[in-house]
PDB file of C-alpha atoms and ligand atoms in Angstrom:
ATOM      1  CA  MET B  26    -142.352  13.147 319.805  1.00  0.00           C
ATOM      2  CA  SER B  27    -143.705  14.678 323.399  1.00  0.00           C
ATOM      3  CA  ASN B  28    -144.139  18.290 325.007  1.00  0.00           C
ATOM      4  CA  VAL B  29    -142.241  18.766 327.976  1.00  0.00           C
ATOM      5  CA  GLU B  30    -143.559  21.561 328.832  1.00  0.00           C
ATOM      6  CA  ALA B  31    -146.013  23.653 331.151  1.00  0.00           C
ATOM      7  CA  ASP B  32    -147.992  26.118 328.790  1.00  0.00           C
ATOM      8  CA  PRO B  33    -145.886  29.852 328.332  1.00  0.00           C
ATOM      9  CA  ALA B  34    -146.797  31.636 325.271  1.00  0.00           C
ATOM     10  CA  GLU B  35    -145.257  34.225 323.838  1.00  0.00           C
ATOM     11  CA  LEU B  36    -146.593  36.467 320.645  1.00  0.00           C
ATOM     12  CA  VAL B  37    -145.377  38.964 317.936  1.00  0.00           C
ATOM     13  CA  CYS B  38    -148.145  40.889 315.067  1.00  0.00           C
ATOM     14  CA  GLY B  39    -146.164  40.837 311.394  1.00  0.00           C
ATOM     15  CA  ASP B  40    -145.413  43.402 309.453  1.00  0.00           C
ATOM     16  CA  ARG B  41    -149.172  44.494 307.397  1.00  0.00           C
ATOM     17  CA  PRO B  42    -148.136  46.041 303.219  1.00  0.00           C
ATOM     18  CA  ALA B  43    -150.819  47.780 302.199  1.00  0.00           C
ATOM     19  CA  ALA B  44    -151.209  46.482 298.927  1.00  0.00           C
ATOM     20  CA  ALA B  45    -150.777  42.706 300.698  1.00  0.00           C
ATOM     21  CA  ARG B  46    -152.759  40.304 302.011  1.00  0.00           C
ATOM     22  CA  THR B  47    -152.457  40.148 305.637  1.00  0.00           C
ATOM     23  CA  VAL B  48    -149.489  38.235 306.985  1.00  0.00           C
ATOM     24  CA  THR B  49    -149.596  37.789 310.863  1.00  0.00           C
ATOM     25  CA  VAL B  50    -146.154  35.822 311.841  1.00  0.00           C
ATOM     26  CA  LEU B  51    -146.278  33.446 314.546  1.00  0.00           C
ATOM     27  CA  THR B  52    -142.861  33.763 316.108  1.00  0.00           C
ATOM     28  CA  PRO B  53    -141.324  30.615 316.886  1.00  0.00           C
ATOM     29  CA  ARG B  54    -140.492  29.270 321.218  1.00  0.00           C
ATOM     30  CA  ASP B  55    -137.882  27.584 322.217  1.00  0.00           C
ATOM     31  CA  VAL B  56    -138.510  24.480 323.995  1.00  0.00           C
ATOM     32  CA  PRO B  57    -136.205  21.666 325.087  1.00  0.00           C
ATOM     33  CA  LEU B  58    -137.564  18.129 324.042  1.00  0.00           C
ATOM     34  CA  GLY B  59    -136.872  16.466 327.311  1.00  0.00           C
ATOM     35  CA  GLY B  60    -135.699  13.612 328.223  1.00  0.00           C
ATOM     36  CA  PRO B  61    -131.730  12.152 327.888  1.00  0.00           C
ATOM     37  CA  ARG B  62    -130.225  13.265 325.107  1.00  0.00           C
ATOM     38  CA  ALA B  63    -132.517  17.038 325.358  1.00  0.00           C
ATOM     39  CA  ILE B  64    -133.068  18.559 321.651  1.00  0.00           C
ATOM     40  CA  ARG B  65    -134.410  21.245 320.767  1.00  0.00           C
ATOM     41  CA  VAL B  66    -137.352  22.566 318.617  1.00  0.00           C
ATOM     42  CA  ARG B  67    -138.915  25.434 317.777  1.00  0.00           C
ATOM     43  CA  ARG B  68    -142.486  26.107 317.851  1.00  0.00           C
ATOM     44  CA  THR B  69    -144.938  28.046 316.813  1.00  0.00           C
ATOM     45  CA  LEU B  70    -148.280  26.190 317.300  1.00  0.00           C
ATOM     46  CA  PRO B  71    -150.131  26.156 319.509  1.00  0.00           C
ATOM     47  CA  GLN B  72    -149.680  29.501 321.117  1.00  0.00           C
ATOM     48  CA  ARG B  73    -151.626  32.573 322.602  1.00  0.00           C
ATOM     49  CA  GLN B  74    -152.183  34.417 319.531  1.00  0.00           C
ATOM     50  CA  ARG B  75    -153.031  30.917 317.456  1.00  0.00           C
ATOM     51  CA  SER B  76    -154.092  27.600 318.720  1.00  0.00           C
ATOM     52  CA  LEU B  77    -154.370  26.172 315.281  1.00  0.00           C
ATOM     53  CA  ILE B  78    -154.404  26.512 311.206  1.00  0.00           C
ATOM     54  CA  GLY B  79    -157.121  23.923 309.219  1.00  0.00           C
ATOM     55  CA  ALA B  80    -156.478  20.837 312.356  1.00  0.00           C
ATOM     56  CA  TRP B  81    -152.766  21.394 312.748  1.00  0.00           C
ATOM     57  CA  CYS B  82    -152.792  21.582 316.444  1.00  0.00           C
ATOM     58  CA  PHE B  83    -149.019  21.854 316.814  1.00  0.00           C
ATOM     59  CA  ALA B  84    -146.034  22.527 315.829  1.00  0.00           C
ATOM     60  CA  ASP B  85    -141.671  21.667 316.912  1.00  0.00           C
ATOM     61  CA  HIS B  86    -139.261  22.532 314.071  1.00  0.00           C
ATOM     62  CA  TYR B  87    -136.275  21.259 314.897  1.00  0.00           C
ATOM     63  CA  GLY B  88    -132.083  20.666 313.687  1.00  0.00           C
ATOM     64  CA  PRO B  89    -130.659  21.336 311.258  1.00  0.00           C
ATOM     65  CA  GLU B  90    -127.859  20.107 314.276  1.00  0.00           C
ATOM     66  CA  ASP B  91    -125.009  18.469 314.462  1.00  0.00           C
ATOM     67  CA  VAL B  92    -126.548  15.609 316.426  1.00  0.00           C
ATOM     68  CA  THR B  93    -122.595  13.325 317.117  1.00  0.00           C
ATOM     69  CA  ALA B  94    -121.613  15.115 319.904  1.00  0.00           C
ATOM     70  CA  THR B  95    -124.970  15.492 321.561  1.00  0.00           C
ATOM     71  CA  GLY B  96    -126.518  12.643 320.183  1.00  0.00           C
ATOM     72  CA  GLY B  97    -129.321  13.376 319.505  1.00  0.00           C
ATOM     73  CA  MET B  98    -133.547  12.727 319.630  1.00  0.00           C
ATOM     74  CA  ASP B  99    -134.822   9.417 322.419  1.00  0.00           C
ATOM     75  CA  VAL B 100    -138.028  10.241 322.775  1.00  0.00           C
ATOM     76  CA  ALA B 101    -139.254   6.844 325.166  1.00  0.00           C
ATOM     77  CA  PRO B 102    -142.998   5.777 324.625  1.00  0.00           C
ATOM     78  CA  HIS B 103    -145.491   8.109 325.276  1.00  0.00           C
ATOM     79  CA  PRO B 104    -149.078   8.477 325.323  1.00  0.00           C
ATOM     80  CA  HIS B 105    -151.527  10.106 322.723  1.00  0.00           C
ATOM     81  CA  THR B 106    -155.173  10.327 321.532  1.00  0.00           C
ATOM     82  CA  GLY B 107    -157.367  12.586 320.162  1.00  0.00           C
ATOM     83  CA  LEU B 108    -154.629  13.310 317.877  1.00  0.00           C
ATOM     84  CA  GLN B 109    -152.631  12.542 314.809  1.00  0.00           C
ATOM     85  CA  THR B 110    -148.414  13.090 314.494  1.00  0.00           C
ATOM     86  CA  ALA B 111    -147.107  13.953 310.983  1.00  0.00           C
ATOM     87  CA  SER B 112    -143.147  12.989 311.395  1.00  0.00           C
ATOM     88  CA  TRP B 113    -141.355  15.062 308.489  1.00  0.00           C
ATOM     89  CA  LEU B 114    -137.673  15.546 308.358  1.00  0.00           C
ATOM     90  CA  PHE B 115    -135.423  17.301 305.674  1.00  0.00           C
ATOM     91  CA  SER B 116    -131.984  15.087 307.131  1.00  0.00           C
ATOM     92  CA  GLY B 117    -131.509  12.131 309.623  1.00  0.00           C
ATOM     93  CA  GLU B 118    -132.994   9.175 310.244  1.00  0.00           C
ATOM     94  CA  ILE B 119    -135.190   8.227 313.000  1.00  0.00           C
ATOM     95  CA  GLU B 120    -136.483   5.021 314.980  1.00  0.00           C
ATOM     96  CA  HIS B 121    -140.363   5.013 314.718  1.00  0.00           C
ATOM     97  CA  ARG B 122    -142.416   2.412 317.455  1.00  0.00           C
ATOM     98  CA  ASP B 123    -145.656   1.823 318.167  1.00  0.00           C
ATOM     99  CA  SER B 124    -148.294  -0.219 320.136  1.00  0.00           C
ATOM    100  CA  LEU B 125    -150.119  -1.395 317.283  1.00  0.00           C
ATOM    101  CA  GLY B 126    -146.747  -3.125 316.973  1.00  0.00           C
ATOM    102  CA  THR B 127    -144.429  -0.143 313.411  1.00  0.00           C
ATOM    103  CA  HIS B 128    -141.077  -0.383 313.219  1.00  0.00           C
ATOM    104  CA  ALA B 129    -140.227   2.248 311.459  1.00  0.00           C
ATOM    105  CA  LEU B 130    -137.262   4.393 310.147  1.00  0.00           C
ATOM    106  CA  VAL B 131    -138.658   8.417 309.616  1.00  0.00           C
ATOM    107  CA  ARG B 132    -136.488   9.303 306.376  1.00  0.00           C
ATOM    108  CA  PRO B 133    -136.502  12.005 304.902  1.00  0.00           C
ATOM    109  CA  GLY B 134    -139.103  13.684 302.505  1.00  0.00           C
ATOM    110  CA  GLU B 135    -141.041  10.609 304.013  1.00  0.00           C
ATOM    111  CA  LEU B 136    -144.424  11.909 305.662  1.00  0.00           C
ATOM    112  CA  ASN B 137    -145.359   8.909 308.867  1.00  0.00           C
ATOM    113  CA  LEU B 138    -148.735   9.239 310.151  1.00  0.00           C
ATOM    114  CA  MET B 139    -149.547   8.059 313.133  1.00  0.00           C
ATOM    115  CA  THR B 140    -153.589   7.881 314.431  1.00  0.00           C
ATOM    116  CA  GLY B 141    -154.050   7.834 318.203  1.00  0.00           C
ATOM    117  CA  GLY B 142    -157.214   8.026 317.946  1.00  0.00           C
ATOM    118  CA  HIS B 143    -158.862   6.282 321.481  1.00  0.00           C
ATOM    119  CA  GLY B 144    -154.648   6.332 322.689  1.00  0.00           C
ATOM    120  CA  ILE B 145    -151.944   4.482 321.429  1.00  0.00           C
ATOM    121  CA  ALA B 146    -148.367   4.891 322.223  1.00  0.00           C
ATOM    122  CA  HIS B 147    -144.523   5.715 320.836  1.00  0.00           C
ATOM    123  CA  SER B 148    -141.104   6.104 320.777  1.00  0.00           C
ATOM    124  CA  GLU B 149    -138.409   7.367 318.654  1.00  0.00           C
ATOM    125  CA  VAL B 150    -134.965   7.511 318.687  1.00  0.00           C
ATOM    126  CA  SER B 151    -132.764   9.168 315.955  1.00  0.00           C
ATOM    127  CA  THR B 152    -130.966   6.382 314.387  1.00  0.00           C
ATOM    128  CA  PRO B 153    -126.218   5.873 315.248  1.00  0.00           C
ATOM    129  CA  ASP B 154    -126.430   6.988 311.458  1.00  0.00           C
ATOM    130  CA  THR B 155    -127.482  10.405 312.248  1.00  0.00           C
ATOM    131  CA  THR B 156    -125.169  13.320 311.928  1.00  0.00           C
ATOM    132  CA  THR B 157    -127.698  15.986 311.153  1.00  0.00           C
ATOM    133  CA  LEU B 158    -130.903  15.407 312.756  1.00  0.00           C
ATOM    134  CA  HIS B 159    -133.812  18.549 311.199  1.00  0.00           C
ATOM    135  CA  GLY B 160    -136.504  18.650 310.734  1.00  0.00           C
ATOM    136  CA  VAL B 161    -140.274  19.050 312.360  1.00  0.00           C
ATOM    137  CA  GLN B 162    -143.149  16.490 314.354  1.00  0.00           C
ATOM    138  CA  LEU B 163    -147.532  18.473 313.536  1.00  0.00           C
ATOM    139  CA  TRP B 164    -150.212  17.201 315.158  1.00  0.00           C
ATOM    140  CA  ILE B 165    -153.592  17.551 313.818  1.00  0.00           C
ATOM    141  CA  ALA B 166    -156.702  17.436 316.128  1.00  0.00           C
ATOM    142  CA  LEU B 167    -159.477  15.438 314.311  1.00  0.00           C
ATOM    143  CA  PRO B 168    -162.782  15.972 314.142  1.00  0.00           C
ATOM    144  CA  ASP B 169    -165.636  15.001 317.176  1.00  0.00           C
ATOM    145  CA  GLU B 170    -166.438  12.706 315.320  1.00  0.00           C
ATOM    146  CA  HIS B 171    -163.759  10.786 315.258  1.00  0.00           C
ATOM    147  CA  ARG B 172    -161.278  11.155 317.505  1.00  0.00           C
ATOM    148  CA  HIS B 173    -161.949   7.929 319.050  1.00  0.00           C
ATOM    149  CA  THR B 174    -161.441   6.387 316.201  1.00  0.00           C
ATOM    150  CA  ALA B 175    -157.759   3.374 316.166  1.00  0.00           C
ATOM    151  CA  ARG B 176    -154.417   3.800 315.836  1.00  0.00           C
ATOM    152  CA  ASP B 177    -153.211   3.815 312.568  1.00  0.00           C
ATOM    153  CA  PHE B 178    -149.976   3.907 311.422  1.00  0.00           C
ATOM    154  CA  ARG B 179    -149.232   5.222 306.906  1.00  0.00           C
ATOM    155  CA  HIS B 180    -145.872   5.675 305.309  1.00  0.00           C
ATOM    156  CA  HIS B 181    -146.352   7.800 302.093  1.00  0.00           C
ATOM    157  CA  ALA B 182    -142.795   9.395 300.331  1.00  0.00           C
ATOM    158  CA  PRO B 183    -144.579  11.315 297.276  1.00  0.00           C
ATOM    159  CA  PRO B 184    -143.123  12.261 293.937  1.00  0.00           C
ATOM    160  CA  VAL B 185    -140.826  14.882 293.672  1.00  0.00           C
ATOM    161  CA  VAL B 186    -143.461  17.858 291.452  1.00  0.00           C
ATOM    162  CA  GLU B 187    -140.856  20.807 289.580  1.00  0.00           C
ATOM    163  CA  LEU B 188    -142.655  24.025 288.997  1.00  0.00           C
ATOM    164  CA  PRO B 189    -140.737  26.345 287.760  1.00  0.00           C
ATOM    165  CA  GLY B 190    -138.861  28.001 289.646  1.00  0.00           C
ATOM    166  CA  ALA B 191    -140.260  24.906 292.868  1.00  0.00           C
ATOM    167  CA  ALA B 192    -139.680  21.318 293.803  1.00  0.00           C
ATOM    168  CA  VAL B 193    -142.613  20.726 295.207  1.00  0.00           C
ATOM    169  CA  ARG B 194    -143.516  17.084 297.674  1.00  0.00           C
ATOM    170  CA  VAL B 195    -147.741  17.309 298.782  1.00  0.00           C
ATOM    171  CA  PHE B 196    -147.867  14.986 301.568  1.00  0.00           C
ATOM    172  CA  LEU B 197    -151.840  15.675 302.833  1.00  0.00           C
ATOM    173  CA  GLY B 198    -154.333  17.169 300.635  1.00  0.00           C
ATOM    174  CA  SER B 199    -153.648  18.633 297.124  1.00  0.00           C
ATOM    175  CA  LEU B 200    -151.343  21.579 295.523  1.00  0.00           C
ATOM    176  CA  ALA B 201    -150.781  21.856 292.352  1.00  0.00           C
ATOM    177  CA  GLY B 202    -152.013  19.075 290.683  1.00  0.00           C
ATOM    178  CA  SER B 203    -150.454  16.485 292.877  1.00  0.00           C
ATOM    179  CA  THR B 204    -152.988  14.972 295.131  1.00  0.00           C
ATOM    180  CA  SER B 205    -151.206  12.942 298.254  1.00  0.00           C
ATOM    181  CA  PRO B 206    -153.443   9.166 298.319  1.00  0.00           C
ATOM    182  CA  VAL B 207    -153.241   9.767 302.569  1.00  0.00           C
ATOM    183  CA  PRO B 208    -156.788   9.819 303.855  1.00  0.00           C
ATOM    184  CA  ALA B 209    -156.852  12.978 306.321  1.00  0.00           C
ATOM    185  CA  PHE B 210    -159.894  13.692 308.437  1.00  0.00           C
ATOM    186  CA  THR B 211    -160.631  17.329 307.958  1.00  0.00           C
ATOM    187  CA  PRO B 212    -159.895  19.400 304.803  1.00  0.00           C
ATOM    188  CA  LEU B 213    -156.170  19.637 304.871  1.00  0.00           C
ATOM    189  CA  LEU B 214    -153.277  20.216 303.136  1.00  0.00           C
ATOM    190  CA  GLY B 215    -148.768  19.705 304.038  1.00  0.00           C
ATOM    191  CA  ALA B 216    -146.542  20.584 301.397  1.00  0.00           C
ATOM    192  CA  GLU B 217    -142.369  20.870 301.310  1.00  0.00           C
ATOM    193  CA  LEU B 218    -141.773  23.345 298.860  1.00  0.00           C
ATOM    194  CA  THR B 219    -138.041  24.375 297.733  1.00  0.00           C
ATOM    195  CA  LEU B 220    -137.810  27.444 295.305  1.00  0.00           C
ATOM    196  CA  ASP B 221    -134.394  28.320 293.646  1.00  0.00           C
ATOM    197  CA  PRO B 222    -132.618  31.699 294.457  1.00  0.00           C
ATOM    198  CA  GLY B 223    -135.000  34.743 292.665  1.00  0.00           C
ATOM    199  CA  ALA B 224    -137.665  32.223 292.385  1.00  0.00           C
ATOM    200  CA  ARG B 225    -141.441  34.590 292.724  1.00  0.00           C
ATOM    201  CA  VAL B 226    -143.767  31.269 292.894  1.00  0.00           C
ATOM    202  CA  VAL B 227    -148.256  31.184 292.710  1.00  0.00           C
ATOM    203  CA  LEU B 228    -150.231  28.383 293.405  1.00  0.00           C
ATOM    204  CA  ASP B 229    -152.893  27.983 293.078  1.00  0.00           C
ATOM    205  CA  VAL B 230    -154.958  27.508 296.644  1.00  0.00           C
ATOM    206  CA  ASP B 231    -158.711  26.433 298.332  1.00  0.00           C
ATOM    207  CA  PRO B 232    -159.829  29.165 299.179  1.00  0.00           C
ATOM    208  CA  ALA B 233    -161.770  27.383 302.003  1.00  0.00           C
ATOM    209  CA  PHE B 234    -159.116  27.011 304.024  1.00  0.00           C
ATOM    210  CA  GLU B 235    -156.370  28.914 305.946  1.00  0.00           C
ATOM    211  CA  HIS B 236    -152.793  28.336 305.167  1.00  0.00           C
ATOM    212  CA  GLY B 237    -149.688  28.707 307.408  1.00  0.00           C
ATOM    213  CA  VAL B 238    -145.816  28.489 305.964  1.00  0.00           C
ATOM    214  CA  LEU B 239    -143.391  27.300 307.758  1.00  0.00           C
ATOM    215  CA  GLN B 240    -139.725  29.066 306.848  1.00  0.00           C
ATOM    216  CA  ASP B 241    -136.527  26.197 307.033  1.00  0.00           C
ATOM    217  CA  LEU B 242    -133.990  27.631 304.773  1.00  0.00           C
ATOM    218  CA  GLY B 243    -133.103  30.814 303.464  1.00  0.00           C
ATOM    219  CA  GLY B 244    -135.717  33.897 304.206  1.00  0.00           C
ATOM    220  CA  VAL B 245    -139.259  33.789 301.663  1.00  0.00           C
ATOM    221  CA  THR B 246    -141.495  36.302 301.383  1.00  0.00           C
ATOM    222  CA  VAL B 247    -145.053  35.396 301.846  1.00  0.00           C
ATOM    223  CA  ALA B 248    -147.721  37.796 300.369  1.00  0.00           C
ATOM    224  CA  GLY B 249    -144.774  40.626 300.272  1.00  0.00           C
ATOM    225  CA  THR B 250    -143.802  39.273 304.713  1.00  0.00           C
ATOM    226  CA  LYS B 251    -140.399  38.219 304.902  1.00  0.00           C
ATOM    227  CA  LEU B 252    -139.942  35.474 307.241  1.00  0.00           C
ATOM    228  CA  GLY B 253    -137.183  34.019 309.356  1.00  0.00           C
ATOM    229  CA  ASN B 254    -136.013  30.703 310.057  1.00  0.00           C
ATOM    230  CA  GLY B 255    -138.556  29.098 312.498  1.00  0.00           C
ATOM    231  CA  ASP B 256    -140.835  31.443 311.215  1.00  0.00           C
ATOM    232  CA  LEU B 257    -144.703  30.323 310.559  1.00  0.00           C
ATOM    233  CA  ALA B 258    -147.003  32.524 308.697  1.00  0.00           C
ATOM    234  CA  TYR B 259    -150.248  32.194 309.493  1.00  0.00           C
ATOM    235  CA  LEU B 260    -153.462  33.453 306.255  1.00  0.00           C
ATOM    236  CA  ALA B 261    -157.071  33.458 306.411  1.00  0.00           C
ATOM    237  CA  PRO B 262    -159.579  31.930 304.179  1.00  0.00           C
ATOM    238  CA  GLY B 263    -160.804  33.736 301.546  1.00  0.00           C
ATOM    239  CA  ALA B 264    -157.372  33.608 298.411  1.00  0.00           C
ATOM    240  CA  ALA B 265    -157.281  32.270 295.918  1.00  0.00           C
ATOM    241  CA  GLU B 266    -153.592  31.698 295.431  1.00  0.00           C
ATOM    242  CA  LEU B 267    -150.863  32.241 297.789  1.00  0.00           C
ATOM    243  CA  GLU B 268    -147.041  34.007 296.226  1.00  0.00           C
ATOM    244  CA  LEU B 269    -143.968  33.004 297.959  1.00  0.00           C
ATOM    245  CA  VAL B 270    -140.703  34.718 297.123  1.00  0.00           C
ATOM    246  CA  ASN B 271    -137.527  33.928 296.833  1.00  0.00           C
ATOM    247  CA  ASP B 272    -134.993  36.726 296.944  1.00  0.00           C
ATOM    248  CA  GLY B 273    -132.314  35.462 299.315  1.00  0.00           C
ATOM    249  CA  SER B 274    -128.878  33.333 296.342  1.00  0.00           C
ATOM    250  CA  GLY B 275    -129.488  29.996 298.476  1.00  0.00           C
ATOM    251  CA  PRO B 276    -132.562  27.744 297.787  1.00  0.00           C
ATOM    252  CA  ALA B 277    -135.756  28.815 300.399  1.00  0.00           C
ATOM    253  CA  ARG B 278    -137.366  25.985 301.826  1.00  0.00           C
ATOM    254  CA  VAL B 279    -140.432  26.082 303.567  1.00  0.00           C
ATOM    255  CA  LEU B 280    -143.471  24.110 304.190  1.00  0.00           C
ATOM    256  CA  LEU B 281    -146.945  25.160 303.756  1.00  0.00           C
ATOM    257  CA  LEU B 282    -150.059  23.581 306.220  1.00  0.00           C
ATOM    258  CA  GLY B 283    -153.668  24.382 305.065  1.00  0.00           C
ATOM    259  CA  GLY B 284    -156.842  23.462 306.215  1.00  0.00           C
ATOM    260  CA  THR B 285    -160.203  24.512 306.744  1.00  0.00           C
ATOM    261  CA  PRO B 286    -161.469  26.677 310.009  1.00  0.00           C
ATOM    262  CA  PHE B 287    -161.178  23.494 313.120  1.00  0.00           C
ATOM    263  CA  ALA B 288    -165.082  24.800 314.638  1.00  0.00           C
ATOM    264  CA  GLU B 289    -164.709  22.900 318.169  1.00  0.00           C
ATOM    265  CA  GLU B 290    -163.174  24.097 321.110  1.00  0.00           C
ATOM    266  CA  ILE B 291    -160.482  21.080 322.189  1.00  0.00           C
ATOM    267  CA  VAL B 292    -158.264  20.664 325.938  1.00  0.00           C
ATOM    268  CA  MET B 293    -154.658  19.958 324.930  1.00  0.00           C
ATOM    269  CA  TRP B 294    -152.276  19.539 327.446  1.00  0.00           C
ATOM    270  CA  TRP B 295    -149.479  17.234 327.503  1.00  0.00           C
ATOM    271  CA  ASN B 296    -149.604  14.384 324.433  1.00  0.00           C
ATOM    272  CA  PHE B 297    -153.665  14.790 325.206  1.00  0.00           C
ATOM    273  CA  VAL B 298    -156.402  16.692 322.835  1.00  0.00           C
ATOM    274  CA  GLY B 299    -159.076  16.275 324.675  1.00  0.00           C
ATOM    275  CA  ARG B 300    -162.278  17.989 325.356  1.00  0.00           C
ATOM    276  CA  SER B 301    -162.422  18.315 329.104  1.00  0.00           C
ATOM    277  CA  HIS B 302    -160.236  18.433 331.898  1.00  0.00           C
ATOM    278  CA  GLU B 303    -162.356  15.742 332.825  1.00  0.00           C
ATOM    279  CA  GLU B 304    -161.595  13.787 329.845  1.00  0.00           C
ATOM    280  CA  ILE B 305    -158.153  14.971 329.859  1.00  0.00           C
ATOM    281  CA  ALA B 306    -157.415  13.559 333.820  1.00  0.00           C
ATOM    282  CA  ALA B 307    -159.316  10.449 333.351  1.00  0.00           C
ATOM    283  CA  TYR B 308    -156.694   9.868 330.158  1.00  0.00           C
ATOM    284  CA  ARG B 309    -153.479  10.553 332.332  1.00  0.00           C
ATOM    285  CA  GLU B 310    -155.272   8.549 335.061  1.00  0.00           C
ATOM    286  CA  ALA B 311    -155.245   5.813 332.570  1.00  0.00           C
ATOM    287  CA  TRP B 312    -151.267   6.596 330.993  1.00  0.00           C
ATOM    288  CA  GLN B 313    -150.112   5.693 334.976  1.00  0.00           C
ATOM    289  CA  ALA B 314    -152.018   2.803 334.632  1.00  0.00           C
ATOM    290  CA  GLU B 315    -150.391   1.182 332.443  1.00  0.00           C
ATOM    291  CA  SER B 316    -153.948   0.846 330.905  1.00  0.00           C
ATOM    292  CA  GLU B 317    -153.899  -1.253 327.857  1.00  0.00           C
ATOM    293  CA  GLN B 318    -156.258   2.092 326.581  1.00  0.00           C
ATOM    294  CA  PHE B 319    -152.402   2.910 324.937  1.00  0.00           C
ATOM    295  CA  GLY B 320    -151.061  -0.391 323.947  1.00  0.00           C
ATOM    296  CA  ARG B 321    -147.512  -1.382 325.018  1.00  0.00           C
ATOM    297  CA  VAL B 322    -144.183  -0.076 323.058  1.00  0.00           C
ATOM    298  CA  GLU B 323    -141.550  -3.407 322.249  1.00  0.00           C
ATOM    299  CA  GLY B 324    -138.511  -3.122 321.192  1.00  0.00           C
ATOM    300  CA  TYR B 325    -137.634  -0.250 322.965  1.00  0.00           C
ATOM    301  CA  ARG B 326    -134.326   0.081 324.664  1.00  0.00           C
ATOM    302  CA  GLY B 327    -133.926   3.501 327.065  1.00  0.00           C
ATOM    303  CA  ALA B 328    -132.904   4.899 330.657  1.00  0.00           C
ATOM    304  CA  VAL B 329    -137.052   4.444 331.092  1.00  0.00           C
ATOM    305  CA  SER B 330    -138.611   2.280 330.372  1.00  0.00           C
ATOM    306  CA  ARG B 331    -141.830   4.712 329.499  1.00  0.00           C
ATOM    307  CA  LEU B 332    -142.259   9.100 330.165  1.00  0.00           C
ATOM    308  CA  PRO B 333    -144.657   9.394 333.669  1.00  0.00           C
ATOM    309  CA  ALA B 334    -147.216  11.939 332.808  1.00  0.00           C
ATOM    310  CA  PRO B 335    -146.108  15.834 334.891  1.00  0.00           C
ATOM    311  CA  GLU B 336    -148.572  16.387 337.510  1.00  0.00           C
ATOM    312  CA  LEU B 337    -151.897  17.908 336.120  1.00  0.00           C
ATOM    313  CA  PRO B 338    -151.873  21.228 337.269  1.00  0.00           C
ATOM    314  CA  HIS B 339    -154.686  22.216 339.550  1.00  0.00           C
ATOM    315  CA  ALA B 340    -156.454  25.220 337.405  1.00  0.00           C
ATOM    316  CA  ARG B 341    -158.628  23.559 335.035  1.00  0.00           C
ATOM    317  CA  ILE B 342    -157.363  22.814 331.886  1.00  0.00           C
ATOM    318  CA  LYS B 343    -158.558  25.384 329.496  1.00  0.00           C
ATOM    319  CA  ALA B 344    -159.946  24.796 325.798  1.00  0.00           C
ATOM    320  CA  ARG B 345    -157.818  26.896 323.065  1.00  0.00           C
ATOM    321  CA  ARG B 346    -160.218  28.574 320.477  1.00  0.00           C
ATOM    322  CA  ASN B 347    -159.004  29.516 317.852  1.00  0.00           C
ATOM    323  CA  PRO B 348    -159.670  34.382 317.378  1.00  0.00           C
ATOM    324  CA  PRO B 349    -161.447  35.062 314.870  1.00  0.00           C
ATOM    325  CA  ALA B 350    -159.070  36.048 312.015  1.00  0.00           C
ATOM    326  CA  PRO B 351    -157.677  38.908 311.236  1.00  0.00           C
ATOM    327  CA  ALA B 352    -159.857  40.771 307.536  1.00  0.00           C
TER     328      ALA B 352
HETATM  329 MN1  LIG A 404    -145.284  11.929 320.042  1.00  0.00          MN
END
């Protein structure tokens, strides 16, 4: 997925029930994805209030959208640096092509993790058979020592772990006795949880991790705070348990993201993660010059062969760092 907007921001604080753990609710803002067949996404990371949760630095949530009328997703080849993209679908199918030569279909319940590292290019197009498109696109910032690593692409279809009241798919890290074989560059957790109506689930989590709960289906209550569609609940490190309650009459679904707080300042602009304005400017120039830093995507057939980078802002791009975690 490609970021097509500049940098507006919005913030809302969540309820703070006296007896519960502090939960900060990051509300989504609507962003058009752009391209000839634009779909809208709900973006919860980054925002002014919070840039990262662990190394998770970008979260777009979209659908369920009937794309038989709109045509769905069509994102022409575009570059990435210094990050990994994690694609996770609830329904629909996306055709992925990248400059490693990967040609893969992204399907519901299957992780597709692309490592941009030093530089990669990719395209994403929903398939003609897709009627309902529904999923997330997440980015993971790479730590300084690994951010220039070689391009990579991993696919993993995690098994479903059945807990009393919930079904869990762990696509990165470990939860509920299930561990993803996909390696990460910093301690991370990524999992989908579907809760039965009326279910209360208490998960053992790593107290060194901060966590995010992205509300997809229904309305889950996280540590006492009820979430609306597309909300991302933030929980600071320090707790060994995380409670999810589905008090609705139908199933509920969330994504649970986690990781140790990412200590480095990063500079994010368009589809690049770097450490300085100068570095970002050099990435942009390299993409515009069709540098081998990003390689070529073969087989993409769209209206444009590649997405041009927007103009750099006149002001220096500000580094992003999280505020201190709330108590
Ligand atoms: Mn992308």
